[in-house]
XYZ file of C-alpha atoms in Angstrom:
740
model
C -0.145 0.209 0.090
C 1.126 3.043 -0.830
C 1.810 5.942 1.982
C 0.686 9.843 2.182
C 3.957 11.736 1.972
C 5.414 12.609 5.224
C 5.796 16.226 6.951
C 9.229 18.135 7.849
C 8.298 16.744 11.187
C 7.603 13.317 10.490
C 4.483 13.013 10.587
C 2.107 11.821 7.167
C 1.330 14.717 4.746
C -2.374 15.665 4.960
C -4.029 14.638 1.372
C -5.108 17.406 -0.772
C -8.880 17.560 -2.438
C -12.208 17.867 -0.955
C -13.595 15.569 1.910
C -15.632 13.754 -0.513
C -11.781 12.651 -2.385
C -10.439 12.176 0.981
C -13.087 9.725 2.148
C -12.657 7.735 -1.086
C -9.304 7.407 -0.233
C -9.750 6.474 3.168
C -12.404 3.881 2.004
C -9.829 2.467 -0.366
C -6.655 2.322 2.139
C -9.453 0.425 4.452
C -10.861 -2.136 2.093
C -7.135 -2.932 0.614
C -5.973 -3.924 4.200
C -8.834 -6.178 5.158
C -10.008 -7.814 1.714
C -7.601 -10.042 1.202
C -9.202 -12.038 4.774
C -12.878 -11.081 4.069
C -15.177 -14.043 2.855
C -17.177 -12.226 0.228
C -18.323 -12.465 -3.443
C -18.124 -8.874 -4.231
C -15.228 -7.524 -5.922
C -11.797 -5.663 -4.324
C -13.558 -2.760 -6.291
C -17.492 -3.440 -5.255
C -15.941 -3.861 -1.823
C -14.246 -0.691 -1.478
C -17.293 0.863 -2.778
C -19.579 -0.605 0.311
C -16.869 0.780 2.735
C -17.434 4.500 1.668
C -20.820 4.818 3.552
C -18.991 2.927 6.677
C -16.042 5.827 6.047
C -18.411 8.693 5.649
C -20.048 7.189 9.132
C -16.880 7.761 11.040
C -16.118 10.874 10.291
C -19.354 12.480 11.003
C -19.126 10.781 14.378
C -15.645 11.863 14.570
C -16.450 15.598 14.247
C -20.580 15.573 15.768
C -21.259 17.580 18.735
C -21.985 16.034 20.706
C -19.508 13.373 20.069
C -21.469 9.972 20.386
C -19.087 6.440 20.271
C -22.080 4.311 19.483
C -20.988 4.669 15.482
C -18.055 3.094 15.922
C -20.250 0.115 17.020
C -22.524 0.063 14.435
C -19.325 0.367 11.648
C -18.228 -2.764 13.636
C -21.206 -4.780 13.112
C -21.606 -3.453 9.803
C -18.597 -5.545 8.914
C -19.523 -8.843 10.204
C -22.721 -8.198 8.416
C -20.248 -8.060 5.206
C -18.425 -11.267 6.614
C -15.690 -9.739 7.481
C -15.813 -12.119 10.451
C -11.956 -13.001 10.364
C -9.984 -11.325 13.440
C -7.398 -10.060 11.205
C -10.230 -7.876 9.647
C -11.065 -6.184 12.823
C -7.004 -5.857 13.439
C -6.422 -4.197 10.163
C -9.674 -2.029 9.994
C -8.281 -0.565 14.147
C -5.031 0.209 12.220
C -6.493 2.122 9.421
C -8.653 4.300 11.894
C -5.794 4.795 14.072
C -3.317 5.930 11.514
C -5.464 7.858 8.838
C -8.822 8.791 10.033
C -7.659 12.084 11.404
C -5.205 12.219 9.347
C -7.581 12.419 6.395
C -10.642 14.254 8.040
C -8.942 15.747 11.206
C -8.316 19.368 11.663
C -4.651 18.874 9.256
C -7.069 17.984 6.559
C -9.351 20.496 7.054
C -6.719 23.127 7.395
C -4.755 21.592 4.300
C -8.418 21.810 2.639
C -8.178 25.831 3.816
C -11.539 25.860 4.958
C -11.535 25.137 8.686
C -14.835 27.276 9.595
C -16.807 25.392 6.336
C -17.918 22.609 8.520
C -20.056 24.271 10.779
C -19.980 21.871 13.715
C -16.086 20.660 13.648
C -15.662 24.631 15.683
C -12.109 25.082 17.531
C -11.681 21.280 18.602
C -7.916 20.524 18.590
C -5.865 18.015 17.373
C -5.864 15.592 20.787
C -9.482 15.987 20.952
C -9.912 14.209 17.339
C -7.045 11.814 18.402
C -9.157 10.994 21.795
C -12.152 10.497 19.854
C -10.661 8.065 17.350
C -9.658 6.204 19.926
C -12.946 5.705 21.365
C -14.307 4.738 17.887
C -11.880 2.556 17.731
C -12.862 1.002 20.671
C -16.517 1.121 19.256
C -16.038 -0.981 15.962
C -13.996 -3.281 18.406
C -16.897 -3.637 20.771
C -19.990 -3.680 17.700
C -17.790 -6.158 15.982
C -17.488 -8.506 18.691
C -21.288 -8.535 19.396
C -22.244 -8.799 15.845
C -19.779 -11.459 16.120
C -20.766 -13.231 18.966
C -24.896 -12.544 17.862
C -24.193 -14.130 14.518
C -22.397 -17.479 16.388
C -25.572 -17.629 18.397
C -27.586 -17.846 15.629
C -25.704 -20.484 13.497
C -25.566 -22.751 16.627
C -29.393 -22.025 16.816
C -29.588 -22.974 13.595
C -27.421 -26.033 13.587
C -29.460 -27.200 16.742
C -32.647 -26.709 14.955
C -31.734 -28.476 12.347
C -30.119 -31.330 14.371
C -33.561 -31.236 15.790
C -35.459 -31.146 12.767
C -33.331 -33.708 10.959
C -33.855 -36.063 14.128
C -37.515 -35.607 13.918
C -37.553 -35.794 10.156
C -35.677 -39.647 10.354
C -38.231 -40.417 13.387
C -40.913 -39.498 11.026
C -39.093 -40.971 7.632
C -38.508 -44.410 10.258
C -41.920 -44.671 11.568
C -42.994 -44.284 7.989
C -40.547 -46.612 6.582
C -41.596 -49.234 8.663
C -45.185 -48.512 8.132
C -44.940 -49.025 4.302
C -42.568 -52.071 4.979
C -45.529 -53.545 7.213
C -48.263 -52.676 4.348
C -46.027 -54.158 1.724
C -45.168 -57.167 3.876
C -48.197 -57.699 4.900
C -50.558 -56.769 2.020
C -48.030 -57.843 -1.029
C -49.506 -60.150 -3.738
C -46.349 -62.087 -3.649
C -45.222 -64.454 -0.724
C -42.554 -63.002 1.524
C -40.715 -65.175 4.352
C -37.646 -64.047 7.021
C -35.641 -67.031 8.100
C -32.516 -66.907 10.481
C -29.214 -67.987 8.954
C -29.697 -71.680 10.441
C -33.125 -71.630 8.055
C -35.885 -71.063 10.634
C -38.657 -69.405 9.513
C -39.046 -66.289 11.724
C -42.002 -64.280 9.585
C -44.325 -65.018 6.798
C -46.809 -63.061 4.893
C -50.437 -63.888 4.366
C -50.024 -64.274 0.592
C -46.931 -66.668 1.466
C -49.431 -68.579 3.809
C -52.234 -69.075 1.579
C -49.547 -70.526 -1.043
C -49.069 -73.702 1.034
C -52.541 -73.878 2.273
C -53.417 -71.491 4.613
C -52.032 -73.647 7.715
C -49.422 -71.607 9.708
C -48.397 -74.844 11.282
C -47.157 -76.119 8.351
C -45.007 -73.271 7.473
C -44.069 -70.579 10.370
C -41.527 -72.375 12.669
C -40.321 -75.002 9.922
C -36.513 -75.312 8.622
C -36.539 -74.937 4.821
C -34.151 -77.544 4.569
C -37.525 -79.880 5.138
C -38.784 -77.921 2.042
C -36.511 -80.048 -0.552
C -38.568 -81.678 -3.426
C -36.935 -84.099 -6.444
C -37.336 -81.593 -9.078
C -34.682 -79.440 -7.310
C -32.472 -79.099 -9.690
C -28.684 -79.172 -8.506
C -27.144 -76.028 -7.950
C -30.601 -74.915 -5.830
C -29.018 -76.091 -2.787
C -25.517 -75.334 -3.488
C -26.175 -71.385 -4.026
C -28.246 -71.732 -0.544
C -25.511 -72.767 1.394
C -22.769 -70.074 -0.299
C -25.651 -67.290 0.357
C -26.261 -68.354 4.427
C -22.103 -68.344 4.477
C -22.227 -64.833 3.015
C -20.733 -65.732 -0.017
C -23.234 -64.291 -2.362
C -25.872 -61.699 -1.868
C -28.670 -63.389 -3.642
C -29.969 -65.835 -6.284
C -33.087 -66.462 -8.235
C -34.339 -70.259 -9.040
C -37.414 -71.625 -9.858
C -38.449 -74.060 -7.100
C -41.271 -76.533 -6.550
C -42.435 -77.600 -2.470
C -44.793 -79.879 -1.665
C -48.218 -78.283 0.169
C -49.669 -80.248 3.035
C -51.774 -81.922 1.014
C -49.110 -83.489 -1.482
C -49.699 -81.162 -4.343
C -47.058 -79.221 -5.818
C -46.633 -75.672 -5.708
C -44.306 -74.132 -8.461
C -42.638 -71.184 -7.320
C -40.096 -68.229 -8.611
C -38.185 -68.083 -5.787
C -35.626 -64.698 -4.874
C -33.983 -65.299 -1.939
C -31.796 -62.059 -0.715
C -28.935 -62.013 2.246
C -30.033 -59.282 4.968
C -26.693 -58.048 6.815
C -26.739 -55.901 9.668
C -25.078 -52.065 10.280
C -21.750 -53.524 9.993
C -22.078 -55.933 7.468
C -22.826 -59.201 9.480
C -25.062 -62.006 7.340
C -28.130 -61.949 9.954
C -31.225 -62.678 7.990
C -32.143 -64.387 4.454
C -35.140 -62.831 3.043
C -37.535 -64.847 0.479
C -39.661 -63.541 -2.055
C -41.719 -66.265 -3.553
C -44.056 -65.783 -7.076
C -46.679 -68.420 -7.842
C -46.241 -70.271 -11.022
C -48.585 -73.396 -10.867
C -51.265 -72.374 -12.943
C -48.719 -70.332 -15.452
C -46.369 -73.585 -15.664
C -49.736 -75.702 -16.257
C -50.719 -73.286 -18.925
C -46.961 -73.423 -20.255
C -47.255 -77.093 -20.486
C -50.426 -77.256 -21.925
C -49.245 -74.855 -24.366
C -46.531 -76.202 -25.164
C -48.509 -79.989 -25.940
C -50.807 -77.782 -28.268
C -47.634 -76.645 -30.233
C -45.637 -79.389 -30.542
C -48.919 -82.466 -31.120
C -51.462 -82.774 -34.054
C -54.908 -81.376 -32.641
C -57.082 -84.049 -34.703
C -55.167 -87.380 -33.810
C -53.026 -86.116 -30.719
C -49.738 -87.381 -32.179
C -46.707 -85.940 -32.215
C -47.038 -82.910 -34.750
C -43.502 -81.848 -37.172
C -42.486 -79.553 -34.752
C -42.057 -82.305 -32.212
C -40.766 -85.166 -34.478
C -37.621 -82.998 -35.928
C -36.830 -82.324 -32.319
C -36.810 -86.215 -31.558
C -35.108 -87.019 -35.413
C -32.129 -84.259 -34.395
C -31.779 -85.604 -31.019
C -31.624 -89.467 -32.725
C -29.108 -87.892 -35.481
C -27.030 -86.515 -32.953
C -25.931 -89.678 -31.082
C -23.104 -91.082 -30.443
C -21.048 -92.942 -32.785
C -22.616 -96.677 -33.823
C -25.911 -95.340 -33.075
C -28.611 -96.132 -36.110
C -32.190 -94.685 -37.349
C -34.741 -95.944 -39.308
C -37.579 -93.483 -40.712
C -40.773 -94.790 -42.350
C -42.580 -91.974 -44.532
C -46.410 -92.712 -45.322
C -48.527 -90.982 -47.557
C -52.380 -92.386 -48.297
C -52.927 -93.175 -51.339
C -56.412 -91.820 -53.008
C -56.882 -89.542 -49.584
C -57.975 -86.900 -51.748
C -60.628 -89.221 -53.038
C -62.474 -89.568 -49.634
C -62.140 -86.087 -48.789
C -64.039 -85.406 -52.349
C -66.361 -87.803 -52.113
C -67.462 -87.762 -48.237
C -65.928 -84.960 -47.369
C -63.697 -83.294 -44.616
C -64.872 -84.443 -41.880
C -65.144 -88.198 -43.007
C -61.927 -87.723 -44.020
C -60.734 -86.451 -40.591
C -62.106 -89.291 -38.648
C -60.102 -91.596 -41.389
C -56.823 -89.624 -40.258
C -57.826 -90.341 -36.817
C -58.331 -94.062 -36.987
C -55.210 -94.382 -39.290
C -53.280 -92.582 -36.516
C -54.431 -95.100 -34.060
C -53.899 -98.100 -36.155
C -50.367 -96.576 -36.431
C -49.772 -95.840 -32.595
C -50.433 -99.652 -32.512
C -47.873 -100.732 -34.949
C -44.901 -98.461 -33.299
C -44.891 -99.858 -29.433
C -41.230 -100.485 -29.285
C -38.354 -98.896 -27.496
C -37.511 -95.682 -29.078
C -40.426 -95.557 -31.499
C -42.423 -93.170 -32.299
C -45.226 -91.939 -34.469
C -46.040 -88.227 -35.740
C -48.241 -86.526 -38.261
C -46.500 -84.259 -40.598
C -49.575 -82.356 -41.907
C -52.579 -83.581 -44.353
C -52.369 -87.422 -44.858
C -48.251 -87.899 -43.859
C -47.244 -89.528 -41.264
C -43.988 -90.710 -40.214
C -42.654 -93.407 -37.816
C -38.980 -93.126 -35.847
C -37.084 -96.265 -35.110
C -33.820 -96.276 -33.520
C -31.311 -98.815 -32.232
C -28.413 -101.294 -33.538
C -30.240 -103.112 -36.270
C -32.281 -100.629 -37.862
C -33.262 -101.898 -41.036
C -35.069 -105.005 -40.268
C -36.858 -102.918 -37.359
C -38.161 -100.357 -40.181
C -38.873 -102.709 -42.592
C -40.920 -105.168 -39.753
C -42.435 -101.542 -38.926
C -43.107 -100.712 -43.035
C -44.790 -104.422 -42.972
C -46.825 -104.259 -39.879
C -48.193 -100.603 -41.233
C -49.334 -101.697 -44.196
C -50.926 -104.887 -42.628
C -52.951 -102.469 -40.235
C -54.052 -100.190 -42.897
C -55.540 -103.421 -44.617
C -58.132 -104.089 -42.797
C -60.883 -102.225 -44.031
C -61.957 -99.032 -41.913
C -65.749 -98.660 -41.273
C -66.671 -95.096 -42.253
C -70.384 -93.410 -43.099
C -71.673 -97.042 -43.308
C -69.346 -98.122 -45.872
C -66.399 -99.904 -45.149
C -63.187 -98.038 -46.990
C -60.094 -100.321 -47.564
C -56.995 -97.802 -46.630
C -53.771 -97.881 -48.856
C -50.395 -96.444 -48.427
C -47.153 -95.491 -49.729
C -44.289 -95.647 -47.612
C -40.441 -94.597 -48.232
C -37.857 -95.948 -45.527
C -34.588 -94.182 -44.540
C -31.866 -95.722 -42.515
C -28.497 -94.860 -41.316
C -25.964 -93.949 -39.130
C -26.390 -91.315 -37.211
C -24.111 -88.125 -37.508
C -23.990 -88.373 -41.469
C -27.204 -86.120 -42.577
C -29.221 -83.604 -40.841
C -32.891 -83.911 -40.230
C -34.006 -81.939 -43.157
C -31.871 -84.047 -45.656
C -33.356 -87.373 -44.056
C -37.059 -85.836 -44.562
C -36.110 -85.696 -48.157
C -34.638 -88.405 -48.907
C -37.792 -90.263 -47.024
C -40.113 -87.732 -48.984
C -38.653 -88.735 -52.234
C -38.284 -92.494 -51.913
C -41.929 -92.348 -50.861
C -43.231 -90.966 -54.501
C -40.949 -93.382 -55.781
C -43.059 -96.183 -53.987
C -46.439 -94.064 -54.982
C -45.136 -93.966 -58.850
C -44.496 -97.580 -58.424
C -48.255 -98.585 -57.956
C -48.394 -97.876 -54.114
C -49.834 -99.604 -51.021
C -45.886 -100.743 -50.852
C -42.455 -99.820 -49.436
C -39.495 -98.985 -50.973
C -35.880 -98.316 -49.223
C -34.145 -94.655 -50.195
C -31.476 -94.988 -52.919
C -28.880 -91.988 -53.435
C -28.746 -92.049 -57.244
C -32.677 -91.905 -57.226
C -32.315 -89.274 -54.736
C -30.012 -87.034 -56.515
C -32.423 -87.697 -59.645
C -35.329 -86.512 -58.083
C -33.676 -83.521 -56.502
C -31.934 -82.445 -59.786
C -35.436 -82.530 -60.854
C -36.728 -80.257 -58.518
C -33.967 -78.256 -59.049
C -34.861 -77.388 -62.856
C -38.297 -77.022 -62.004
C -37.370 -74.076 -59.931
C -34.771 -72.656 -62.392
C -37.442 -72.998 -65.508
C -38.859 -69.347 -64.786
C -35.503 -67.502 -64.762
C -34.240 -70.005 -67.664
C -36.416 -68.199 -69.942
C -35.778 -64.816 -69.057
C -32.332 -64.914 -68.962
C -32.360 -66.495 -72.589
C -31.034 -69.935 -71.907
C -33.293 -71.771 -74.539
C -32.271 -72.051 -78.047
C -33.663 -74.413 -80.896
C -32.205 -76.979 -82.940
C -33.859 -77.766 -86.621
C -33.968 -81.321 -87.948
C -34.662 -81.554 -91.307
C -37.702 -82.896 -92.911
C -36.690 -84.371 -96.473
C -38.963 -85.150 -99.456
C -38.423 -89.144 -99.880
C -39.062 -89.478 -103.773
C -36.405 -86.730 -104.391
C -34.018 -86.203 -100.920
C -34.784 -82.365 -101.616
C -35.091 -80.579 -98.110
C -39.247 -79.668 -97.404
C -39.040 -78.119 -94.035
C -37.427 -78.780 -90.566
C -38.432 -79.325 -86.892
C -37.632 -77.201 -84.292
C -36.690 -78.923 -81.348
C -35.999 -76.781 -78.482
C -32.856 -77.194 -75.896
C -32.002 -75.938 -72.954
C -28.616 -74.262 -72.002
C -28.493 -75.331 -68.482
C -25.134 -73.370 -66.540
C -24.461 -75.993 -64.453
C -25.947 -79.083 -66.461
C -24.820 -78.282 -69.987
C -27.233 -78.769 -72.924
C -30.530 -80.384 -72.022
C -32.945 -81.917 -74.408
C -37.050 -81.599 -74.372
C -37.172 -85.068 -72.400
C -35.246 -83.462 -69.320
C -37.522 -80.416 -68.913
C -40.313 -80.318 -71.100
C -42.264 -82.448 -68.796
C -41.583 -80.146 -65.866
C -42.481 -77.864 -67.729
C -45.814 -79.039 -68.546
C -46.544 -79.677 -64.983
C -45.542 -76.169 -63.783
C -47.678 -74.348 -66.566
C -44.576 -72.760 -68.078
C -44.757 -74.689 -71.051
C -47.385 -71.809 -72.502
C -44.964 -69.274 -72.409
C -42.130 -71.311 -73.778
C -44.057 -72.381 -76.157
C -44.934 -69.155 -77.381
C -41.370 -68.618 -77.582
C -40.561 -71.511 -79.539
C -43.586 -70.652 -81.985
C -42.067 -66.943 -82.667
C -38.814 -68.398 -82.703
C -39.101 -71.196 -85.317
C -41.809 -68.592 -87.607
C -39.122 -65.836 -87.262
C -36.434 -68.405 -88.579
C -38.720 -69.737 -91.483
C -38.995 -66.109 -92.703
C -35.559 -66.073 -92.390
C -34.865 -68.461 -94.633
C -37.118 -67.164 -97.416
C -35.329 -64.200 -97.713
C -32.017 -66.143 -97.473
C -33.038 -68.228 -100.419
C -34.611 -66.484 -102.618
C -38.237 -67.439 -101.441
C -37.769 -70.680 -100.827
C -41.036 -71.742 -98.916
C -39.021 -74.504 -96.290
C -42.130 -75.467 -94.138
C -41.530 -75.037 -90.304
C -42.856 -77.758 -87.923
C -43.142 -77.041 -84.153
C -44.582 -79.395 -81.425
C -47.584 -78.476 -79.276
C -48.156 -79.715 -75.607
C -51.323 -81.215 -74.540
C -51.258 -78.122 -72.184
C -51.155 -75.597 -74.538
C -53.960 -77.121 -77.027
C -56.129 -76.367 -73.745
C -54.714 -72.954 -73.339
C -57.584 -70.130 -74.332
C -54.901 -68.006 -76.233
C -53.475 -70.523 -78.671
C -55.432 -69.399 -82.103
C -54.980 -65.774 -81.316
C -50.945 -66.034 -80.812
C -50.446 -68.215 -83.447
C -52.525 -66.118 -85.632
C -50.614 -62.690 -83.989
C -46.847 -64.778 -84.638
C -47.634 -65.261 -88.293
C -49.405 -61.828 -88.745
C -46.096 -60.496 -87.290
C -43.382 -62.389 -88.908
C -45.500 -62.331 -92.733
C -45.187 -65.846 -92.707
C -47.495 -67.615 -94.974
C -50.106 -69.938 -92.724
C -49.357 -72.868 -95.014
C -45.463 -72.586 -94.114
C -46.191 -73.556 -90.534
C -46.911 -77.280 -89.246
C -48.165 -77.518 -85.825
C -47.471 -81.330 -84.700
C -49.773 -82.368 -81.819
C -48.938 -86.010 -80.181
C -51.804 -88.908 -80.871
C -52.471 -89.387 -77.535
C -52.781 -85.818 -76.271
C -56.283 -85.997 -78.717
C -57.281 -89.313 -77.350
C -61.436 -88.940 -76.364
C -60.940 -85.358 -77.549
C -64.292 -83.659 -77.737
C -65.170 -80.931 -79.835
C -64.281 -78.041 -77.364
C -60.802 -79.417 -77.820
C -60.704 -80.054 -81.328
C -62.162 -76.308 -81.840
C -58.977 -74.720 -82.032
C -57.187 -76.755 -84.621
C -60.061 -76.759 -86.744
C -59.725 -72.511 -86.651
C -55.767 -73.166 -87.123
C -56.393 -75.559 -90.180
C -59.056 -73.085 -91.438
C -56.828 -70.872 -91.618
C -54.319 -72.777 -93.498
C -52.261 -74.007 -90.796
C -51.246 -77.853 -91.133
C -51.781 -80.360 -88.439
C -49.820 -82.925 -87.818
C -50.791 -86.338 -85.732
C -47.381 -86.833 -83.979
C -46.481 -90.526 -82.601
C -49.152 -92.033 -84.291
C -49.464 -95.788 -83.503
C -48.858 -95.569 -80.194
C -52.042 -93.741 -78.646
C -54.249 -97.000 -79.246
C -57.050 -94.280 -81.072
C -59.652 -95.293 -82.992
C -58.908 -95.093 -86.654
C -61.999 -94.133 -86.979
C -61.527 -90.807 -85.411
C -58.852 -89.734 -88.296
C -62.297 -88.517 -90.193
C -62.781 -85.966 -86.938
C -59.314 -84.978 -86.745
C -58.500 -81.606 -88.705
C -55.104 -83.038 -89.523
C -53.147 -83.051 -92.761
C -50.359 -85.272 -92.052
C -49.582 -88.306 -89.942
C -46.285 -88.870 -88.479
C -45.415 -92.506 -87.429
C -43.335 -93.297 -84.278
C -39.889 -94.575 -84.625
C -41.004 -97.849 -83.491
C -42.361 -98.295 -86.578
C -39.252 -97.625 -88.441
C -37.205 -99.809 -85.770
C -37.575 -102.961 -87.851
C -36.536 -101.710 -90.970
C -33.064 -101.475 -89.823
C -31.577 -104.583 -90.474
C -32.516 -106.750 -93.561
C -34.224 -108.482 -94.397
C -36.719 -105.793 -92.720
C -39.994 -107.627 -89.984
C -42.227 -108.475 -92.175
C -44.975 -107.553 -89.644
C -43.328 -103.832 -89.119
C -43.323 -103.525 -93.010
C -47.593 -104.748 -93.384
C -48.625 -101.951 -90.248
C -46.134 -98.840 -92.016
C -48.013 -99.873 -95.775
C -51.364 -100.161 -94.452
C -51.261 -96.669 -92.257
C -49.431 -95.459 -95.404
C -52.533 -96.627 -97.647
C -54.951 -95.325 -95.031
C -53.576 -91.925 -95.369
C -53.159 -91.274 -98.520
C -56.711 -92.351 -98.740
C -57.565 -89.986 -96.102
C -55.893 -87.588 -98.036
C -53.188 -87.412 -95.608
C -49.568 -87.033 -95.926
C -47.065 -89.253 -94.200
C -43.898 -88.298 -92.697
C -41.955 -91.005 -90.678
C -39.345 -90.535 -88.158
C -36.065 -92.133 -86.855
C -34.727 -93.018 -90.044
C -30.978 -93.645 -89.541
C -29.874 -96.363 -92.634
C -29.964 -96.000 -96.222
C -32.105 -99.047 -96.052
C -34.521 -98.199 -93.771
C -34.659 -94.985 -96.105
C -35.207 -97.317 -99.740
C -37.998 -99.829 -97.962
C -39.999 -96.665 -96.546
C -39.725 -94.661 -100.119
C -40.747 -97.937 -101.775
C -43.705 -97.821 -99.222
C -44.896 -94.530 -100.691
C -44.245 -92.707 -97.089
C -44.045 -88.955 -98.207
C -41.078 -87.049 -95.962
C -38.836 -88.106 -93.449
C -36.138 -87.477 -90.995
C -33.361 -88.741 -89.014
C -30.106 -88.869 -88.052
C -29.409 -90.587 -92.052
C -30.438 -87.135 -93.132
C -29.387 -84.840 -90.561
C -28.843 -84.131 -86.686
C -30.936 -81.528 -85.554
C -28.188 -78.502 -85.900
C -28.092 -74.573 -86.273
C -30.422 -73.227 -88.250
C -28.001 -72.287 -91.208
C -26.882 -76.105 -91.634
C -30.640 -76.793 -93.391
C -29.523 -75.577 -96.906
C -26.067 -77.334 -96.365
C -27.427 -81.102 -97.312
C -26.873 -81.775 -100.555
C -28.747 -84.033 -102.869
C -26.557 -86.780 -102.463
C -26.353 -87.016 -99.054
C -30.423 -87.497 -98.616
C -31.293 -89.404 -101.920
C -31.566 -93.328 -100.089
C -29.693 -96.102 -101.721
C -30.373 -99.784 -101.381
C -27.769 -101.374 -99.318
């Protein structure tokens, strides 16, 4: 702190300026002296401004008449009010007042101002009087400071005592409320609550727990927990209980059953917690029990319903897969046998007698199957519809599976009386037998399903054992069936053309369009591999439409490339296409869009597709024939049709099946085949029908067929099916038949 300049006598020089300036400077000196020991949130400048009115009060008291030292006491109290409670603050205040109050505000200061009389009340007081008054003001400041500090201390102590009392009362009230709440929870809780000591003796129980155990207090209270063991207790229940009472764990939660006094079983969700005293020493154990008996029974019922067939009561697909998976995951050397049964003709029962009768039939079948599978490890299940499975395990499962299949077919052979009728039930069974850990349940069931359909295709009412090669063929067919739609979209199909040759001069008459599938995995597939699949899936209609469009377009290209030559194009129609309502419209649209004359197109229909055909089926073919499209009766002679029907059919060409030409491959030719072909040709020509023969592979065949009057032929003797640009490369010498 910078001190005022010293006078010649060694004292401090009186400050210059007005009274307010000197008051302000005094307050600054005062503030600098005590601010470091003051517990206040004010800044130094704010604190010094707070001291200005206190300084003014001291100046007024110093100069007042009569003199009143009480002003000093008030200043001391104000210091305490602004948190100047440190003894150093009082000492600093008294030092500043003693050193600077008279100097700044006494007669020296007034004389320096040159206006002593201007203060009015100052009069002619001497310097000693001022110093006396200053000392008394210091005493007053100290007294006021001490009194205010004592009062403040008393107030704080009183507040602390009041707070302690309030806290004690609040704690007692909280404890009382807590005990009341605990008692309310304990008595009114919906779950059972019990308290036991560390020896397991039950000390307290609530009403809910008492009711769980049958409502008899003597059967619960006072008993020891060890008496409540149950055969279905899991092994770790009592191990965790021992750890808890030894203080090694704080709680555990388990599902535990208890016996009631009447012998019934109570199932609970049990939570046991360890209660410790204030020092942390284990003292009691608290048990919370939730009665889950009804929930458990409900879950068991739901589990049964979820794993058993509602109609027959047999295990369903879900439970059977669990059993099968368990059998297949057994130790090495374990074997299994699975019989997959499908009833033959069950749909006819539903259609004729109704689904109610069909359900009763299934119930009777299920009962008979259960009577067959009574050995250890044997189980029967219903997979759905009229499909059942029987599983057996053991060392000799091949023999056991055979016996099981024989027993099932024998049990089904006994007629079932239903709706006043006796029904004989037949079934087809596929058997899969093998060692565990070799296949998955899905693979086993798929093999059994495939084998069952093989037994059904063989006539039914029999069983077949699974064959890996047959399974592979069936899986391949399934894969091809699934791949057909995408294959058409990706353009994997293409067409090869086999020439049709005039037999009298060997010229190319036309070509038959033969579709092929360029499969990405299996290579090029012939129509016999995928046309039946396309028939079953309905894809034959868009595929056949695509073949027609491509073939007609190619025929038109041939005309443009070879000076308008009218090569005929033969396109096969499947039975499904014959029944399609858009056949005529699609054919007309394709012909018109390509500009190909209708007489250039020949549609081939197999004889078997037209056996017993009525006028409605024949109408589309008649309309196409009326437009000029030729209709060929393909594979003639294999359908066992009535020859008189030829008069009704709108055909212009008969195509003899290759089975008739087979007997002519060697010389001399089979006379019976020769007579048959001769008769068919004569009949066809008498009806003004052209005759085409298939499967011509040797010159001898070609010569014989030409001699019999056949009009056109096709076969490897002339050309194999190939690309469209090969049709016009056949030379006359290649095609003219010669005698061998």
